[in-house]
């Protein structure tokens, strides 16, 4: 029986897929094609370490789907990397991109190393050798497969990748588009750092703006005044908390691994962050109550719970005690299937990770577009818009004999900077995706939860794309 087989992340993605596929009209063969990982590159290469030893490095790149090109997905540096995990993550990228209408296939890469155990020079050699292996096999390129950061990698590694790629492909004018998540000076885009947290906020806000959905949950519409609890004050948690607070919600508790803090009047994430930096702990924040056992914070009564730290934190053991009405999966996989079932029964709305944390890949898409167009967003229209707005406002003031306030003037005259356009493109993408998923769920109320509706949304889009490609004569 299957319980003697080792756990497979990829099979668990396949199971979720199959569950959702039963709510679609696609024929079996096409569903099999959507599910399959198209290309798997498993590699081993030697790298000479600082002490002269040769180490054989195990690494992967998986292209799950080429229904759209290029493939897209991060590169992970972790001891836990294995082929099954990279396959699962690559398939999730296909579905994630489809849902937020990012025209890419799914991909993922991994190098089985603990980056903390290597010197910067060793990491650079590993990253550059990995990139040249990808180039040799045609597994990277602005029109083929575009990696990005994931666990254990960041801007630094992306710089090494683009530099290696460009040096092996002299004269390739679009070389900067071979990877995203680059520093701004190397072709990166403004607004990426906060993208995932901001996307989480936009997605949840859109759900909160749906009167019928809120009525079912016994909540008023809008995010103003809603109570929020955030687990994890890292990149995603910090920015989610920031945008909820700035839009009138109250972040009443923040949980970190050393404990949690609670204040019914609301917490300011930046002050908490500075306190943690100064004291080494989130605990003893002025005006807040300490919660010694961090996970107890997940069980406090609130409107919106945002797990933004780790996977499997809400499971069969604690889901029953969670009192939130909405759970926004900012982290990847924070809920287990047992928790999903409990929440579906309790009528708790779980907004799924697969699309809710897609802000990063959406902004990656904007970075790639910027690289292909070779121009910073806003450069062409900012000054024109400002001149035009100044003209319109001056005319209106002359005609009415009244003047607007300085605050209003600055707002009206402002022409878009790169970051404004990136944020607005992200807002549009998250709103559109939320509405599409909800429309599917409404059309078919037998779909058990929003996660399954999101999968249905993805399958329908990839299915349509394959059919329109005409590869099944
Ligand atoms: P991060 O490392 O910046 O932050 C994670 C935070 O969680 C850290 O502050 C850490 O101290 C805290 N934490 C660790 N264990 C905890 C525990 N037991 N209880 C409470 N807090 C704990 O990582 P991140 O980039 O913010 O990513 C968080 C999650 O979001 C991950 O699941 C990641 O896969 C997912 N995600 C991130 C992005 C992105 O753009 N960064 C995009 C999509 C998904």
Coordinates of C-alpha atoms and ligand atoms in Angstrom, one line a residue:
X1 CA 0.0 0.0 0.0
X2 CA 1.0 3.6 -0.5
X3 CA 1.8 4.2 3.1
X4 CA 4.9 2.0 2.7
X5 CA 6.1 4.4 -0.1
X6 CA 8.1 7.4 0.8
X7 CA 6.1 10.7 0.9
X8 CA 6.2 12.4 -2.5
X9 CA 5.5 16.1 -2.7
X10 CA 5.0 15.8 -6.5
X11 CA 2.3 13.1 -6.0
X12 CA 0.6 15.2 -3.5
X13 CA 0.4 18.1 -6.1
X14 CA -0.9 15.5 -8.5
X15 CA -3.6 14.5 -6.0
X16 CA -4.8 18.1 -5.6
X17 CA -4.7 18.4 -9.4
X18 CA -6.9 15.3 -9.9
X19 CA -9.4 16.5 -7.3
X20 CA -9.8 19.8 -9.2
X21 CA -9.7 18.2 -12.6
X22 CA -12.9 16.3 -11.8
X23 CA -14.6 19.7 -11.9
X24 CA -13.3 20.5 -15.5
X25 CA -14.4 19.2 -18.9
X26 CA -10.9 18.3 -20.3
X27 CA -10.3 14.9 -21.7
X28 CA -8.0 12.5 -19.8
X29 CA -5.1 12.7 -22.2
X30 CA -4.9 16.5 -22.1
X31 CA -5.1 16.4 -18.3
X32 CA -2.2 13.9 -18.2
X33 CA -0.2 16.3 -20.4
X34 CA -0.9 19.3 -18.2
X35 CA 0.2 17.3 -15.1
X36 CA 3.4 15.9 -16.6
X37 CA 6.8 17.4 -16.1
X38 CA 8.0 18.0 -19.6
X39 CA 11.8 18.2 -19.1
X40 CA 14.0 17.2 -16.1
X41 CA 17.6 18.0 -16.1
X42 CA 19.4 16.3 -13.2
X43 CA 23.1 17.1 -13.1
X44 CA 26.3 16.5 -11.2
X45 CA 29.4 18.7 -11.6
X46 CA 32.7 19.0 -9.7
X47 CA 33.7 22.2 -7.9
X48 CA 37.1 22.8 -6.3
X49 CA 36.6 24.1 -2.8
X50 CA 38.8 26.7 -1.0
X51 CA 40.8 24.0 0.7
X52 CA 41.6 22.3 -2.6
X53 CA 39.1 19.4 -2.2
X54 CA 36.8 18.5 -5.2
X55 CA 33.2 18.3 -4.3
X56 CA 30.6 16.8 -6.6
X57 CA 27.5 19.0 -6.6
X58 CA 24.0 17.6 -7.1
X59 CA 21.6 20.0 -8.9
X60 CA 18.4 20.1 -10.9
X61 CA 16.3 22.2 -13.3
X62 CA 12.8 21.1 -14.1
X63 CA 10.6 22.6 -16.8
X64 CA 7.1 21.5 -16.0
X65 CA 5.3 23.0 -18.9
X66 CA 6.1 24.9 -22.1
X67 CA 2.5 25.7 -23.0
X68 CA 3.9 29.3 -22.7
X69 CA 7.5 30.3 -23.1
X70 CA 9.7 30.9 -21.3
X71 CA 9.5 28.7 -18.2
X72 CA 9.7 30.5 -14.9
X73 CA 10.6 29.6 -11.4
X74 CA 13.2 30.1 -8.6
X75 CA 16.4 28.4 -7.8
X76 CA 16.7 26.9 -4.3
X77 CA 19.9 26.3 -2.4
X78 CA 19.1 23.8 0.3
X79 CA 20.3 20.5 1.8
X80 CA 16.7 19.1 1.3
X81 CA 16.7 19.6 -2.5
X82 CA 15.7 16.5 -4.5
X83 CA 14.2 15.8 -7.9
X84 CA 10.7 15.1 -6.5
X85 CA 10.6 18.4 -4.7
X86 CA 11.9 20.4 -7.7
X87 CA 9.3 18.7 -9.9
X88 CA 6.5 19.5 -7.5
X89 CA 7.6 23.2 -7.2
X90 CA 7.9 23.5 -11.0
X91 CA 4.3 22.2 -11.5
X92 CA 3.0 24.7 -8.9
X93 CA 4.7 27.4 -10.8
X94 CA 2.8 26.5 -14.0
X95 CA -0.5 26.8 -12.1
X96 CA 0.5 29.9 -10.2
X97 CA 1.6 31.7 -13.4
X98 CA -1.6 30.7 -15.2
X99 CA -3.9 32.0 -12.4
X100 CA -2.3 35.4 -12.3
X101 CA -2.1 35.6 -16.1
X102 CA 1.6 35.7 -16.3
X103 CA 2.3 34.1 -19.7
X104 CA 5.0 31.7 -18.6
X105 CA 5.3 27.9 -18.2
X106 CA 6.4 26.6 -14.9
X107 CA 10.0 25.7 -13.9
X108 CA 12.1 25.3 -10.8
X109 CA 15.7 24.7 -10.0
X110 CA 17.6 23.4 -7.0
X111 CA 21.2 22.9 -5.8
X112 CA 21.6 20.4 -3.0
X113 CA 23.8 22.5 -0.7
X114 CA 23.5 24.3 2.6
X115 CA 24.8 27.8 1.5
X116 CA 25.8 28.6 5.1
X117 CA 28.5 25.9 4.8
X118 CA 30.3 27.5 1.8
X119 CA 32.4 30.6 1.4
X120 CA 31.2 33.4 -0.9
X121 CA 33.8 32.4 -3.5
X122 CA 32.7 28.8 -3.4
X123 CA 29.0 29.8 -3.8
X124 CA 30.0 31.9 -6.8
X125 CA 31.8 29.0 -8.4
X126 CA 28.9 26.7 -7.8
X127 CA 26.3 29.2 -9.1
X128 CA 28.4 30.0 -12.2
X129 CA 29.1 26.4 -13.0
X130 CA 25.3 25.5 -12.6
X131 CA 24.5 28.4 -15.0
X132 CA 27.0 27.2 -17.6
X133 CA 25.5 23.7 -17.4
X134 CA 22.1 25.2 -18.0
X135 CA 23.5 27.1 -21.0
X136 CA 25.1 24.0 -22.4
X137 CA 21.8 22.1 -22.4
X138 CA 19.7 25.1 -23.5
X139 CA 17.9 25.2 -20.2
X140 CA 18.2 28.9 -19.6
X141 CA 17.5 32.0 -21.7
X142 CA 15.1 34.9 -21.9
X143 CA 12.9 32.9 -24.3
X144 CA 13.6 29.5 -22.9
X145 CA 13.6 29.4 -19.1
X146 CA 14.1 32.3 -16.7
X147 CA 15.1 31.5 -13.1
X148 CA 14.6 33.7 -10.0
X149 CA 15.6 33.6 -6.3
X150 CA 14.1 31.1 -3.9
X151 CA 15.2 29.7 -0.5
X152 CA 18.9 30.4 0.0
X153 CA 19.4 32.6 -3.0
X154 CA 18.9 36.3 -3.7
X155 CA 20.1 39.2 -5.8
X156 CA 23.8 38.2 -5.4
X157 CA 23.3 34.8 -7.0
X158 CA 21.1 36.3 -9.8
X159 CA 23.9 38.7 -10.6
X160 CA 26.3 35.8 -11.0
X161 CA 23.8 34.0 -13.2
X162 CA 23.2 36.9 -15.6
X163 CA 26.9 37.6 -15.8
X164 CA 27.8 34.0 -16.6
X165 CA 24.9 33.8 -19.2
X166 CA 25.9 37.1 -20.9
X167 CA 29.6 36.1 -21.1
X168 CA 28.7 32.7 -22.7
X169 CA 26.2 34.4 -25.2
X170 CA 28.1 37.4 -26.5
X171 CA 26.0 39.9 -28.4
X172 CA 22.7 38.5 -27.1
X173 CA 20.8 41.8 -26.8
X174 CA 18.2 40.4 -24.4
X175 CA 20.6 38.6 -22.1
X176 CA 19.4 40.5 -19.0
X177 CA 16.1 38.8 -19.3
X178 CA 17.6 35.3 -18.7
X179 CA 17.0 35.7 -14.9
X180 CA 14.9 37.9 -12.6
X181 CA 15.3 39.1 -9.1
X182 CA 18.5 41.0 -10.1
X183 CA 19.7 44.1 -8.4
X184 CA 18.3 47.3 -9.9
X185 CA 21.8 48.2 -11.3
X186 CA 21.8 44.9 -13.2
X187 CA 18.4 45.2 -14.8
X188 CA 16.2 44.5 -11.7
X189 CA 12.9 46.3 -11.2
X190 CA 11.8 48.6 -8.4
X191 CA 9.0 47.3 -6.1
X192 CA 10.0 43.6 -6.1
X193 CA 11.0 43.4 -2.4
X194 CA 7.5 44.2 -1.1
X195 CA 5.8 42.5 -4.0
X196 CA 4.7 39.3 -2.3
X197 CA 3.3 41.0 0.8
X198 CA 1.6 43.7 -1.3
X199 CA 0.1 40.9 -3.4
X200 CA -1.2 39.2 -0.3
X201 CA -2.8 42.4 0.8
X202 CA -4.4 43.1 -2.7
X203 CA -5.8 39.5 -2.9
X204 CA -7.3 39.6 0.6
X205 CA -8.7 43.1 0.2
X206 CA -10.4 42.0 -3.0
X207 CA -12.1 39.1 -1.2
X208 CA -13.1 41.5 1.6
X209 CA -14.7 43.8 -1.0
X210 CA -17.1 41.0 -2.1
X211 CA -20.3 41.7 -0.2
X212 CA -21.7 38.1 -0.7
X213 CA -18.5 36.5 0.5
X214 CA -18.3 38.8 3.6
X215 CA -22.0 38.2 4.4
X216 CA -21.4 34.4 4.5
X217 CA -18.6 35.0 6.9
X218 CA -20.6 37.4 9.0
X219 CA -18.2 40.2 8.3
X220 CA -18.6 43.7 6.9
X221 CA -17.1 44.6 3.6
X222 CA -13.7 46.3 3.3
X223 CA -10.4 45.9 5.2
X224 CA -10.9 49.0 7.4
X225 CA -11.1 48.0 11.1
X226 CA -10.5 44.3 10.4
X227 CA -8.3 42.5 12.9
X228 CA -5.2 40.8 11.5
X229 CA -2.7 38.3 13.0
X230 CA 0.6 37.7 11.2
X231 CA 2.9 34.8 11.7
X232 CA 6.5 35.5 10.7
X233 CA 8.0 39.0 10.5
X234 CA 10.2 38.3 7.5
X235 CA 9.9 39.7 4.1
X236 CA 6.4 38.6 3.3
X237 CA 5.0 38.9 6.9
X238 CA 6.5 42.3 7.4
X239 CA 5.1 43.7 4.2
X240 CA 1.7 42.1 4.6
X241 CA 1.4 43.6 8.0
X242 CA 2.5 47.0 6.7
X243 CA -0.1 47.2 3.9
X244 CA -2.9 46.0 6.1
X245 CA -2.1 48.6 8.8
X246 CA -1.7 51.4 6.2
X247 CA -5.1 50.6 4.8
X248 CA -6.9 50.8 8.2
X249 CA -6.8 47.2 9.5
X250 CA -5.5 46.5 13.0
X251 CA -2.6 44.0 13.3
X252 CA -3.4 42.7 16.8
X253 CA -0.7 40.0 17.1
X254 CA 2.6 39.1 15.5
X255 CA 4.2 35.7 16.0
X256 CA 7.9 34.8 15.5
X257 CA 9.7 31.6 16.5
X258 CA 10.7 33.0 19.9
X259 CA 7.2 33.9 20.9
X260 CA 4.3 36.2 20.0
X261 CA 3.0 39.6 21.1
X262 CA -0.6 40.9 21.3
X263 CA -2.1 44.3 21.5
X264 CA -5.8 44.8 20.8
X265 CA -5.2 48.4 19.8
X266 CA -2.9 47.3 17.0
X267 CA 0.9 46.9 16.4
X268 CA 3.2 48.8 14.1
X269 CA 5.3 46.3 12.2
X270 CA 8.2 48.7 11.7
X271 CA 8.4 49.5 15.5
X272 CA 8.2 45.8 16.3
X273 CA 10.9 45.0 13.7
X274 CA 13.2 47.6 15.2
X275 CA 12.5 46.3 18.7
X276 CA 13.4 42.8 17.6
X277 CA 16.6 44.0 16.0
X278 CA 17.6 45.9 19.1
X279 CA 16.7 43.3 21.7
X280 CA 17.0 40.1 19.7
X281 CA 13.4 39.2 20.4
X282 CA 9.9 40.2 19.5
X283 CA 8.9 39.7 23.2
X284 CA 8.6 42.6 25.7
X285 CA 7.4 45.1 23.1
X286 CA 6.1 48.2 24.9
X287 CA 2.3 48.1 25.3
X288 CA 1.9 44.5 24.1
X289 CA 1.3 41.3 26.0
X290 CA 3.8 38.4 25.6
X291 CA 2.6 35.1 24.4
X292 CA 5.2 32.5 25.4
X293 CA 4.1 29.8 23.0
X294 CA 4.3 31.3 19.6
X295 CA 1.6 29.1 18.0
X296 CA -1.0 30.1 20.6
X297 CA -1.2 33.4 18.6
X298 CA -2.7 31.5 15.7
X299 CA -5.7 30.6 17.9
X300 CA -6.6 34.2 19.0
X301 CA -9.9 35.5 17.7
X302 CA -9.4 37.7 14.6
X303 CA -10.9 38.4 11.2
X304 CA -7.8 37.6 9.1
X305 CA -4.9 35.2 9.9
X306 CA -1.8 35.5 7.7
X307 CA 0.7 32.6 8.2
X308 CA 3.8 34.0 6.5
X309 CA 6.6 31.8 7.9
X310 CA 6.6 28.0 7.4
X311 CA 4.7 25.1 5.9
X312 CA 2.3 22.8 7.8
X313 CA 1.9 25.2 10.8
X314 CA -1.9 24.8 10.8
X315 CA -2.8 21.1 10.8
X316 CA -5.1 18.5 12.2
X317 CA -4.0 19.2 15.7
X318 CA -4.7 23.0 16.0
X319 CA -7.1 23.9 13.1
X320 CA -10.2 23.2 15.2
X321 CA -9.0 25.9 17.7
X322 CA -8.2 28.6 15.0
X323 CA -10.9 31.3 15.3
X324 CA -10.0 33.4 12.2
X325 CA -12.8 33.9 9.6
X326 CA -10.3 34.3 6.7
X327 CA -6.9 32.6 6.4
X328 CA -4.5 34.1 3.8
X329 CA -1.8 31.7 2.9
X330 CA 1.1 34.0 2.4
X331 CA 3.7 31.2 3.1
X332 CA 3.9 28.2 0.8
X333 CA 1.9 25.3 2.2
X334 CA 1.1 26.6 5.7
X335 CA -2.1 24.4 5.9
X336 CA -2.2 20.7 5.8
X337 CA -5.0 18.8 3.9
X338 CA -6.5 17.9 7.3
X339 CA -6.7 21.6 8.2
X340 CA -8.3 22.4 4.8
X341 CA -11.1 19.9 5.6
X342 CA -11.7 21.3 9.0
X343 CA -11.9 24.8 7.7
X344 CA -14.2 23.8 4.8
X345 CA -16.6 22.3 7.5
X346 CA -16.3 25.3 9.8
X347 CA -17.0 27.8 6.9
X348 CA -13.6 29.5 7.2
X349 CA -12.4 31.0 4.0
X350 CA -8.9 29.8 3.1
X351 CA -7.3 32.0 0.4
X352 CA -4.8 29.7 -1.2
X353 CA -1.0 30.2 -1.5
X354 CA -0.9 29.2 -5.1
X355 CA -2.2 32.5 -6.2
X356 CA -2.1 34.7 -3.0
X357 CA 1.7 34.7 -2.8
X358 CA 2.1 35.2 -6.6
X359 CA 3.2 38.8 -6.2
X360 CA 6.8 37.8 -6.6
X361 CA 6.4 36.0 -9.9
X362 CA 4.1 38.7 -11.2
X363 CA 6.7 41.4 -10.6
X364 CA 9.3 39.1 -12.0
X365 CA 7.3 39.1 -15.2
X366 CA 7.4 43.0 -15.1
X367 CA 11.2 42.8 -14.7
X368 CA 11.5 40.5 -17.7
X369 CA 9.4 42.8 -19.8
X370 CA 11.6 45.7 -18.7
X371 CA 14.7 43.8 -19.7
X372 CA 13.2 43.0 -23.2
X373 CA 12.1 46.6 -23.7
X374 CA 15.5 48.0 -22.5
X375 CA 13.7 50.9 -20.8
X376 CA 12.8 51.8 -17.3
X377 CA 9.1 51.9 -16.6
X378 CA 7.8 55.4 -16.5
X379 CA 10.7 56.9 -18.4
X380 CA 8.7 57.7 -21.5
X381 CA 5.5 59.0 -19.9
X382 CA 6.3 60.4 -16.5
X383 CA 7.2 63.9 -17.6
X384 CA 4.4 64.0 -20.3
X385 CA 1.8 63.0 -17.7
X386 CA 3.0 65.6 -15.2
X387 CA 3.0 68.4 -17.8
X388 CA -0.5 67.5 -19.0
X389 CA -1.8 67.2 -15.4
X390 CA -0.3 70.6 -14.6
X391 CA -2.0 72.1 -17.6
X392 CA -5.4 70.5 -16.8
X393 CA -5.3 71.6 -13.1
X394 CA -4.2 75.1 -14.0
X395 CA -7.1 75.4 -16.4
X396 CA -9.6 74.1 -13.9
X397 CA -8.3 76.5 -11.2
X398 CA -8.6 79.4 -13.6
X399 CA -12.1 78.5 -14.7
X400 CA -13.4 77.9 -11.2
X401 CA -11.4 80.6 -9.4
X402 CA -10.6 78.0 -6.7
X403 CA -7.4 76.3 -5.7
X404 CA -6.8 72.7 -4.6
X405 CA -4.7 71.9 -1.5
X406 CA -1.0 71.2 -1.8
X407 CA -1.5 67.6 -0.9
X408 CA -4.1 67.2 -3.6
X409 CA -1.9 69.1 -6.1
X410 CA 1.0 66.8 -5.5
X411 CA -1.2 63.8 -5.9
X412 CA -2.9 65.0 -9.1
X413 CA 0.3 66.2 -10.8
X414 CA 2.5 63.1 -10.0
X415 CA 3.5 61.2 -13.1
X416 CA 4.2 57.5 -12.6
X417 CA 7.6 56.3 -11.4
X418 CA 8.6 52.7 -12.0
X419 CA 7.5 51.6 -8.6
X420 CA 4.0 53.1 -9.1
X421 CA 3.5 51.2 -12.3
X422 CA 4.8 48.0 -10.8
X423 CA 2.4 48.3 -7.8
X424 CA -0.5 49.1 -10.0
X425 CA 0.3 46.2 -12.4
X426 CA 0.4 43.9 -9.4
X427 CA -2.9 45.3 -8.0
X428 CA -4.6 44.7 -11.4
X429 CA -3.2 41.1 -11.6
X430 CA -4.3 40.2 -8.0
X431 CA -7.7 41.7 -8.4
X432 CA -8.3 40.0 -11.7
X433 CA -7.1 36.6 -10.4
X434 CA -9.3 36.8 -7.2
X435 CA -12.4 37.6 -9.3
X436 CA -11.7 34.8 -11.8
X437 CA -11.3 32.2 -9.0
X438 CA -14.3 33.4 -7.2
X439 CA -16.4 33.4 -10.4
X440 CA -15.5 29.7 -11.0
X441 CA -16.4 28.8 -7.4
X442 CA -19.7 30.6 -7.6
X443 CA -20.6 28.9 -10.9
X444 CA -19.9 25.5 -9.4
X445 CA -20.8 25.5 -5.7
X446 CA -19.9 21.8 -5.4
X447 CA -16.3 22.8 -5.6
X448 CA -15.3 22.3 -1.9
X449 CA -12.9 25.2 -1.3
X450 CA -11.1 28.2 -2.9
X451 CA -7.9 26.1 -3.3
X452 CA -9.7 23.7 -5.6
X453 CA -11.3 26.6 -7.4
X454 CA -7.9 28.1 -8.0
X455 CA -6.6 24.8 -9.4
X456 CA -9.7 24.6 -11.7
X457 CA -8.9 28.1 -12.9
X458 CA -5.3 27.1 -13.6
X459 CA -6.2 23.8 -15.4
X460 CA -8.7 25.6 -17.6
X461 CA -6.2 28.2 -18.7
X462 CA -3.4 25.7 -19.4
X463 CA -5.9 23.4 -21.1
X464 CA -7.2 26.2 -23.3
X465 CA -3.6 27.2 -24.1
X466 CA -2.6 23.7 -25.2
X467 CA -5.8 23.3 -27.2
X468 CA -5.2 26.6 -29.0
X469 CA -1.6 25.6 -29.8
X470 CA -3.2 22.9 -31.9
X471 CA -0.8 20.2 -30.8
X472 CA -3.6 17.6 -30.7
X473 CA -4.6 17.2 -34.4
Ligands
LIG1 P1 11.8 35.2 5.5 O1 12.9 34.2 5.9 O2 12.1 36.6 5.2 O3 10.8 35.2 6.8 C1 10.3 34.2 7.5 C2 10.1 34.6 8.9 O4 9.4 33.6 9.6 C3 11.4 34.9 9.7 O5 11.3 36.2 10.3 C4 11.5 33.8 10.7 O6 12.1 34.2 11.9 C5 10.0 33.5 10.9 N1 9.8 32.2 11.5 C6 10.5 31.1 11.4 N2 10.0 30.1 12.1 C7 8.9 30.5 12.7 C8 8.0 30.0 13.6 N3 8.1 28.7 14.0 N4 7.0 30.8 14.0 C9 6.9 32.0 13.7 N5 7.8 32.6 12.8 C10 8.8 31.9 12.3 O7 11.0 34.4 4.4 P2 9.9 35.1 3.4 O8 10.5 35.4 2.1 O9 9.1 36.1 4.2 O10 9.0 33.8 3.1 C11 8.0 33.4 4.0 C12 7.1 32.3 3.4 O11 6.5 32.9 2.2 C13 7.8 31.1 2.9 O12 6.9 30.0 3.0 C14 8.1 31.4 1.4 O13 8.2 30.2 0.6 C15 6.8 32.1 1.1 N6 6.9 33.0 -0.1 C16 7.9 34.0 -0.2 C17 7.9 34.8 -1.3 C18 8.9 35.9 -1.4 O14 8.8 36.7 -2.4 N7 9.7 36.2 -0.4 C19 7.1 34.5 -2.4 C20 6.2 33.4 -2.4 C21 6.1 32.7 -1.2

